[in-house]
PDB file of C-alpha atoms in Angstrom:
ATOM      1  CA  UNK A   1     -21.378   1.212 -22.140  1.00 43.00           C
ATOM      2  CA  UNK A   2     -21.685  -2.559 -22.647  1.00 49.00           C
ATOM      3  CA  UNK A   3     -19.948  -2.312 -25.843  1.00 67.00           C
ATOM      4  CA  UNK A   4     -17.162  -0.614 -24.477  1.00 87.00           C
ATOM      5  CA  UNK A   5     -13.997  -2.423 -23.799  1.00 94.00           C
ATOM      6  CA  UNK A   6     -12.999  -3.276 -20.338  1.00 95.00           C
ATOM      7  CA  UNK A   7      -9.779  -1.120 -20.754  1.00 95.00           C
ATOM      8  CA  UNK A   8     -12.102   1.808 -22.090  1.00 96.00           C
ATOM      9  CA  UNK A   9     -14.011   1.413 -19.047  1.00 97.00           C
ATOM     10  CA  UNK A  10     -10.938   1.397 -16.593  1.00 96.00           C
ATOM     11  CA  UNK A  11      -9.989   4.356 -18.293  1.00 96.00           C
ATOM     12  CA  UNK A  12     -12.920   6.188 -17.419  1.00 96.00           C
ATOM     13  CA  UNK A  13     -13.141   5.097 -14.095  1.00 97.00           C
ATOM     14  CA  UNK A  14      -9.622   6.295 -13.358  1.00 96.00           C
ATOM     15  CA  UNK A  15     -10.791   9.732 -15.273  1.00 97.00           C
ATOM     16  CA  UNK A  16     -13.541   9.645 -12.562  1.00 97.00           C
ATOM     17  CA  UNK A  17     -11.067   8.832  -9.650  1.00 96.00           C
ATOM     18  CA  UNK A  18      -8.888  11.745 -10.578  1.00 96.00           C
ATOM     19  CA  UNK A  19     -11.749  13.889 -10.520  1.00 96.00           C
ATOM     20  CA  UNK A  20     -12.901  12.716  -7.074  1.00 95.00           C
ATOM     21  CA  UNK A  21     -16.006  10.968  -8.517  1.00 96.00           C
ATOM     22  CA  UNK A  22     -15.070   7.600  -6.117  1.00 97.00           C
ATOM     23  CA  UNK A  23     -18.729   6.079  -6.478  1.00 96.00           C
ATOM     24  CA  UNK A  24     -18.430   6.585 -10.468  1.00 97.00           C
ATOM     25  CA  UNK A  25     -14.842   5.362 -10.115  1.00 97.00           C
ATOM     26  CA  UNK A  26     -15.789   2.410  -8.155  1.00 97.00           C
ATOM     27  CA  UNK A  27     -18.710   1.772  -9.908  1.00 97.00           C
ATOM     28  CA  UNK A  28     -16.528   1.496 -13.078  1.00 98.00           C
ATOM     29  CA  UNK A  29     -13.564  -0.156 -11.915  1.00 98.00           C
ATOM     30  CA  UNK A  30     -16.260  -2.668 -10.761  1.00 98.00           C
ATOM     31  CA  UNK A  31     -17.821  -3.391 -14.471  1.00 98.00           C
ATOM     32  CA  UNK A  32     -14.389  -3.235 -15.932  1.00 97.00           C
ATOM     33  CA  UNK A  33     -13.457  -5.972 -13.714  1.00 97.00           C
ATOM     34  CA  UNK A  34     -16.711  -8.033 -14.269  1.00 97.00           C
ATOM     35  CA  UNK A  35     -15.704  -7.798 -18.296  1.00 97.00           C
ATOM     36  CA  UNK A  36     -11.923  -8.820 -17.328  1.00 97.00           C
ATOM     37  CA  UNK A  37     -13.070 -11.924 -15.148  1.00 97.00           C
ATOM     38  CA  UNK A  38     -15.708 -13.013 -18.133  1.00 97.00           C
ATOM     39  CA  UNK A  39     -13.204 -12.929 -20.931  1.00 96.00           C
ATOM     40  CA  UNK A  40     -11.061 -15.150 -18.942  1.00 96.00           C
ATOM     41  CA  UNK A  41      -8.385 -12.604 -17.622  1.00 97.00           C
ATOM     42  CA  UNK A  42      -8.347 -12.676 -14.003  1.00 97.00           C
ATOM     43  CA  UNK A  43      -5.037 -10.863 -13.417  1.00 98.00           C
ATOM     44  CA  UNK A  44      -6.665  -7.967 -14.942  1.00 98.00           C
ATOM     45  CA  UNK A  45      -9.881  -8.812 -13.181  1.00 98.00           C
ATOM     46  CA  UNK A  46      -7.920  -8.541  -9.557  1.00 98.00           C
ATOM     47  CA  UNK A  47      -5.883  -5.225 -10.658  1.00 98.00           C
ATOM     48  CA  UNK A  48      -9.288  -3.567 -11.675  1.00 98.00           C
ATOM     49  CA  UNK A  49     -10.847  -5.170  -7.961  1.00 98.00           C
ATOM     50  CA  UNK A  50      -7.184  -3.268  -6.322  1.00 97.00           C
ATOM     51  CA  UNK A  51      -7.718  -0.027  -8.193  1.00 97.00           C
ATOM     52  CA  UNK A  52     -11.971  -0.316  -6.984  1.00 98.00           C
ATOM     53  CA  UNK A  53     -10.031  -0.529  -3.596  1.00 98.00           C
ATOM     54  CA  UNK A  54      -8.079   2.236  -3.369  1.00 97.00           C
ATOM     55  CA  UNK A  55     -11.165   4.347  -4.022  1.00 97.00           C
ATOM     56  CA  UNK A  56     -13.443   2.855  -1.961  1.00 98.00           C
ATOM     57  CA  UNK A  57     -11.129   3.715   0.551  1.00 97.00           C
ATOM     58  CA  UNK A  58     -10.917   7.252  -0.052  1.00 95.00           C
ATOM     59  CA  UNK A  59     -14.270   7.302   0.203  1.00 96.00           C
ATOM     60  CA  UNK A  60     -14.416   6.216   3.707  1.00 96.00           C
ATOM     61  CA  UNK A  61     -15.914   2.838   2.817  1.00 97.00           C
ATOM     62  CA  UNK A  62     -13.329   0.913   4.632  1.00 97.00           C
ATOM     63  CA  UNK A  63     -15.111  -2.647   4.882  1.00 98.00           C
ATOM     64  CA  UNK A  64     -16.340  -2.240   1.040  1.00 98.00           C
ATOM     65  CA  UNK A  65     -12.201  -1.720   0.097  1.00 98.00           C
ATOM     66  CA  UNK A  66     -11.129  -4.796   2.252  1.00 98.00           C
ATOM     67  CA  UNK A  67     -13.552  -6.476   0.298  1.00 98.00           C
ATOM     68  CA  UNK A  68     -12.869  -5.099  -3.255  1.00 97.00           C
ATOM     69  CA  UNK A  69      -9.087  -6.354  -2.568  1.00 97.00           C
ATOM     70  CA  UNK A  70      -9.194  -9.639  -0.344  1.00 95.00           C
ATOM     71  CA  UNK A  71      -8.109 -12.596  -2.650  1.00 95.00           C
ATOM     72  CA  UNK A  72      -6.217 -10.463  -5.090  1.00 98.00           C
ATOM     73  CA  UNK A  73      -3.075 -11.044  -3.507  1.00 97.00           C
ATOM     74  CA  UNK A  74      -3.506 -14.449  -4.080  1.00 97.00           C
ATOM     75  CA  UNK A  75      -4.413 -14.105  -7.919  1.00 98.00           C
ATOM     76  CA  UNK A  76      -0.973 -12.468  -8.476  1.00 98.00           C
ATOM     77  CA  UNK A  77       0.995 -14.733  -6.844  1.00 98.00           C
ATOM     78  CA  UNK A  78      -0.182 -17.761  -8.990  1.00 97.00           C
ATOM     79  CA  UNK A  79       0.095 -15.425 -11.598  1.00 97.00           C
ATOM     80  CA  UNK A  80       4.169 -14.547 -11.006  1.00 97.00           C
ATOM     81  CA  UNK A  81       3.387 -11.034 -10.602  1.00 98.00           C
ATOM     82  CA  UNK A  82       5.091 -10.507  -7.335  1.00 98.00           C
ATOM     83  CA  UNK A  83       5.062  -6.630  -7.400  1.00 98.00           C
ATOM     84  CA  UNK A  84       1.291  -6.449  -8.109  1.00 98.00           C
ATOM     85  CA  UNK A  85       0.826  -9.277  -5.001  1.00 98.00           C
ATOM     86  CA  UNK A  86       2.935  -6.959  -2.724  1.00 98.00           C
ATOM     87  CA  UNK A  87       0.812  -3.876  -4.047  1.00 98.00           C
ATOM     88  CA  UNK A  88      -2.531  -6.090  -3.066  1.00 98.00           C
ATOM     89  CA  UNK A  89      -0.932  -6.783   0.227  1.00 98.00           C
ATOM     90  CA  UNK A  90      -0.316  -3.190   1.230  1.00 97.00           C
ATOM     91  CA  UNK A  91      -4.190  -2.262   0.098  1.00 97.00           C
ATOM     92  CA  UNK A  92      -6.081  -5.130   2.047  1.00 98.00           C
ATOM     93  CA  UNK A  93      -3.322  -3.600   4.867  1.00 98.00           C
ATOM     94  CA  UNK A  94      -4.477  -0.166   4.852  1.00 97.00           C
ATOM     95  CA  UNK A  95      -8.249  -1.217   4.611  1.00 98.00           C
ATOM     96  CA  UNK A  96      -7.290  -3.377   8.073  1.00 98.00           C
ATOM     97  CA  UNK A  97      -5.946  -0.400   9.508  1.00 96.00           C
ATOM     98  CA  UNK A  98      -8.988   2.017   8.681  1.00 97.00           C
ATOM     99  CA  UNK A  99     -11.115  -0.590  10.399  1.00 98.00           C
ATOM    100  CA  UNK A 100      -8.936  -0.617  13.622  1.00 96.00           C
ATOM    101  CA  UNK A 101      -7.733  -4.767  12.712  1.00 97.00           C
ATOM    102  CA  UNK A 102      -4.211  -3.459  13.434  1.00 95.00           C
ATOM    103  CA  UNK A 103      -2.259  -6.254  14.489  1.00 93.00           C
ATOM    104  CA  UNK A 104      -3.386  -7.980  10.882  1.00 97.00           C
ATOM    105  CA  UNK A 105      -2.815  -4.932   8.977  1.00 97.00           C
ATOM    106  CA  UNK A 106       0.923  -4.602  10.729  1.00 96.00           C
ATOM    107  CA  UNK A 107       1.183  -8.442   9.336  1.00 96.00           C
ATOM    108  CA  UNK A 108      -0.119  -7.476   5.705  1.00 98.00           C
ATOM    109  CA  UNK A 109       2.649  -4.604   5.796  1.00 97.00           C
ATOM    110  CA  UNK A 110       5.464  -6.572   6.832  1.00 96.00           C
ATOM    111  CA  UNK A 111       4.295  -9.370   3.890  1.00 98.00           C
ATOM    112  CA  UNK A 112       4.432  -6.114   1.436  1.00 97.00           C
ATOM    113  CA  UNK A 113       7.443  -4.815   2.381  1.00 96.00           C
ATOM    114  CA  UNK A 114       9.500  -8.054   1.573  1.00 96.00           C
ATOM    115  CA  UNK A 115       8.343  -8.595  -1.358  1.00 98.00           C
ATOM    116  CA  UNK A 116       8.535  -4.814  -2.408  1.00 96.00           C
ATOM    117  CA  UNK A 117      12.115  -5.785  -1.594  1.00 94.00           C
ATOM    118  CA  UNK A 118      12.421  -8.431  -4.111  1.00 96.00           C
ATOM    119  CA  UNK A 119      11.032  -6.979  -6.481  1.00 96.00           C
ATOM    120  CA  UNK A 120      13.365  -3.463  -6.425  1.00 93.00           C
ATOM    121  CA  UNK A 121      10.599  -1.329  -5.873  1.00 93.00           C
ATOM    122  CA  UNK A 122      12.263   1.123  -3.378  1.00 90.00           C
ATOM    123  CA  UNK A 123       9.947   4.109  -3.073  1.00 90.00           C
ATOM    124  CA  UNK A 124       6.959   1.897  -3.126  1.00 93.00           C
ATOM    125  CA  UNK A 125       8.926  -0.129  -0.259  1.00 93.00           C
ATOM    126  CA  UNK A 126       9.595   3.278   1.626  1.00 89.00           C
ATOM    127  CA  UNK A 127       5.542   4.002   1.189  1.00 90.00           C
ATOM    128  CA  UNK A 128       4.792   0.464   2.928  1.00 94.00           C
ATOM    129  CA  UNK A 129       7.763   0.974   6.188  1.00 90.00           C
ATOM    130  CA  UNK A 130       6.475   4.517   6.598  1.00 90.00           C
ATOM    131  CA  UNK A 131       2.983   3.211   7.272  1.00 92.00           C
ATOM    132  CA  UNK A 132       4.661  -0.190   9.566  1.00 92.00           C
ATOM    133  CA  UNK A 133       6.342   2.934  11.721  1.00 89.00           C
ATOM    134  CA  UNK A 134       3.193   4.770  12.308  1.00 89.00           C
ATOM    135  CA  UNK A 135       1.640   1.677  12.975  1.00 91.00           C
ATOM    136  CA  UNK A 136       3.995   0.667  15.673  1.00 89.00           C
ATOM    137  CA  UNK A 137       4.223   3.946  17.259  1.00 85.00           C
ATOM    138  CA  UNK A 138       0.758   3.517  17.419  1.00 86.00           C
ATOM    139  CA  UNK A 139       0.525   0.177  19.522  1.00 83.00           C
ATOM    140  CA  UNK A 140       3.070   1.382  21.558  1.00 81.00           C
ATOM    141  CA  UNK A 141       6.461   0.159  20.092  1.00 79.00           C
ATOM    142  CA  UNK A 142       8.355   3.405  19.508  1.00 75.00           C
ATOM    143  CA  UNK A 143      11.511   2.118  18.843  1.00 69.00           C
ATOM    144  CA  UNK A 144      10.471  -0.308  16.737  1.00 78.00           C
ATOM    145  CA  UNK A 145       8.679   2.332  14.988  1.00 76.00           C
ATOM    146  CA  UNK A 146      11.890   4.227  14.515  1.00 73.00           C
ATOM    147  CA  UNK A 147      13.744   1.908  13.222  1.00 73.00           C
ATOM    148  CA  UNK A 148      11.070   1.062  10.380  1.00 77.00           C
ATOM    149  CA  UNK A 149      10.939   5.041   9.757  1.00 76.00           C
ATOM    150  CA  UNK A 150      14.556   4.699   9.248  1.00 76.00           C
ATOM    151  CA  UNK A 151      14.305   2.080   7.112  1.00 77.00           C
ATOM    152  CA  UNK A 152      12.038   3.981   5.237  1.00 76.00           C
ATOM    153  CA  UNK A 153      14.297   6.796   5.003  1.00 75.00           C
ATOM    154  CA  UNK A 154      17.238   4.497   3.591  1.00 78.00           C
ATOM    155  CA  UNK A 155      14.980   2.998   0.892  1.00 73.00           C
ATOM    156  CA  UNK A 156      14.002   6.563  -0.592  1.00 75.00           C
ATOM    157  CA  UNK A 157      15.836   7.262  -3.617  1.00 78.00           C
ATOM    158  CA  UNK A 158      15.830  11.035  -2.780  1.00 82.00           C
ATOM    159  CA  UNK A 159      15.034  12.730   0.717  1.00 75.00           C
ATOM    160  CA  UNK A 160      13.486  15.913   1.010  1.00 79.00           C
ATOM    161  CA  UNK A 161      14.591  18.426   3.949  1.00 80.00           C
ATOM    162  CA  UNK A 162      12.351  17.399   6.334  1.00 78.00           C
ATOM    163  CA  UNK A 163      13.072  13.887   5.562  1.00 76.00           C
ATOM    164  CA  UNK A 164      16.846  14.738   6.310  1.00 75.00           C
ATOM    165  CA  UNK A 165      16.021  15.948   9.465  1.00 78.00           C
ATOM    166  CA  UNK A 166      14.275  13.488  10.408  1.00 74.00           C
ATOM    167  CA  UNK A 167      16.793  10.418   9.457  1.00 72.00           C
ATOM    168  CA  UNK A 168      18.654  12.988  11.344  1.00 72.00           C
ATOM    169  CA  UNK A 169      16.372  12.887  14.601  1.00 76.00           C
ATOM    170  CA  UNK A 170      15.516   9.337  14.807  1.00 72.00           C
ATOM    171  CA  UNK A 171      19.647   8.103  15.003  1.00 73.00           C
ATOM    172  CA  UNK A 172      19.594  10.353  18.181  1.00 71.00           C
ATOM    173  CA  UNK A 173      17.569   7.163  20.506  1.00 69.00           C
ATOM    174  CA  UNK A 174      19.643   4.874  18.983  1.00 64.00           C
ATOM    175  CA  UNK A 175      23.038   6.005  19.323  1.00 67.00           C
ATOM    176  CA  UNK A 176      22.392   6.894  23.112  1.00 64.00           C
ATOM    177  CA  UNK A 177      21.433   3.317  23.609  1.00 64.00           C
ATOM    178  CA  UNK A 178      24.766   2.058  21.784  1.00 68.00           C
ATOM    179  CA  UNK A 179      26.208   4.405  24.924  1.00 70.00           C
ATOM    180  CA  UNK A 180      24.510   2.812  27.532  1.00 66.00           C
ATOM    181  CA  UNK A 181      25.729  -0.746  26.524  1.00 61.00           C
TER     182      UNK A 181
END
């Protein structure tokens, strides 16, 4: 394999991911990264260290992931490449919240989101507030948590039935406390 191109290799370790091979995947997306950080490319370097993320994760190997993806974020911001920074943010977010590091993860979520919002990305936006709701709901914010699931809702291009009902549900809180005022 060391004659292999780094984007040969990131194709096979995406071949592996969808296959459910994560420590071939990882492995992979780990070489292919070496080979984009020697020949001088470290955007593609820090997208193949993301990608290594995202699996390790799956695999349960939250602390591995956080590691795979901390300083990427940075790397595409010097870069310009504000989408793949807020992308970077939302992985070293869910790798917070597998460990239980809430409060930092709800921080890394909220950093996504905006820029997800600069950049147009709507459903990728929607992804992000769906996973700032559950994590308010969680620490005990409800309404909070509502409102971000509605926010959600709003930035989906297309909302299945259960979605609907749901936008549906969560105006319910709200509008009784417009009453109340």
């Amino acid at each position: 394999m060391d004659s292999e191109t780094p984007s040969k290799i990131a194709s096979g370790a995406e071949k592996a991911y969808r296959a459910g091979r994560h420590a071939e995947a990882a492995a992979l997306y780990r070489q292919a990264e070496e080979l984009y950080a020697a020949s001088g490319d470290p955007v593609q370097a820090a997208e193949m260290a993301n990608n290594r993320s995202v699996v390790l994760l799956q695999a349960g190997e939250a602390q591995a992931a956080l590691e795979a993806c901390s300083g990427t974020s940075s790397i595409f911001a010097q870069a310009g490449e504000t989408h793949k920074q807020a992308l970077a943010l939302g992985n070293q977010a869910a790798a917070l919240e597998a460990l239980n590091r809430l409060d930092e993860a709800l921080a890394l979520y909220r950093q996504s989101s905006e820029l997800l919002k600069q950049t147009g990305d709507q459903d990728s936006r929607a992804h992000v507030l769906k996973c700032i709701s559950a994590l308010q709901i969680r620490t005990g914010h409800q309404l909070e948590g509502l409102a971000s699931m509605e926010a959600a809702l709003e930035n989906k291009k297309q909302l299945s039935l259960q979605e609907r009902i749901l936008k549906k549900i969560i105006r319910i809180p709200f509008q009784m406390l417009k009453r109340t005022r």
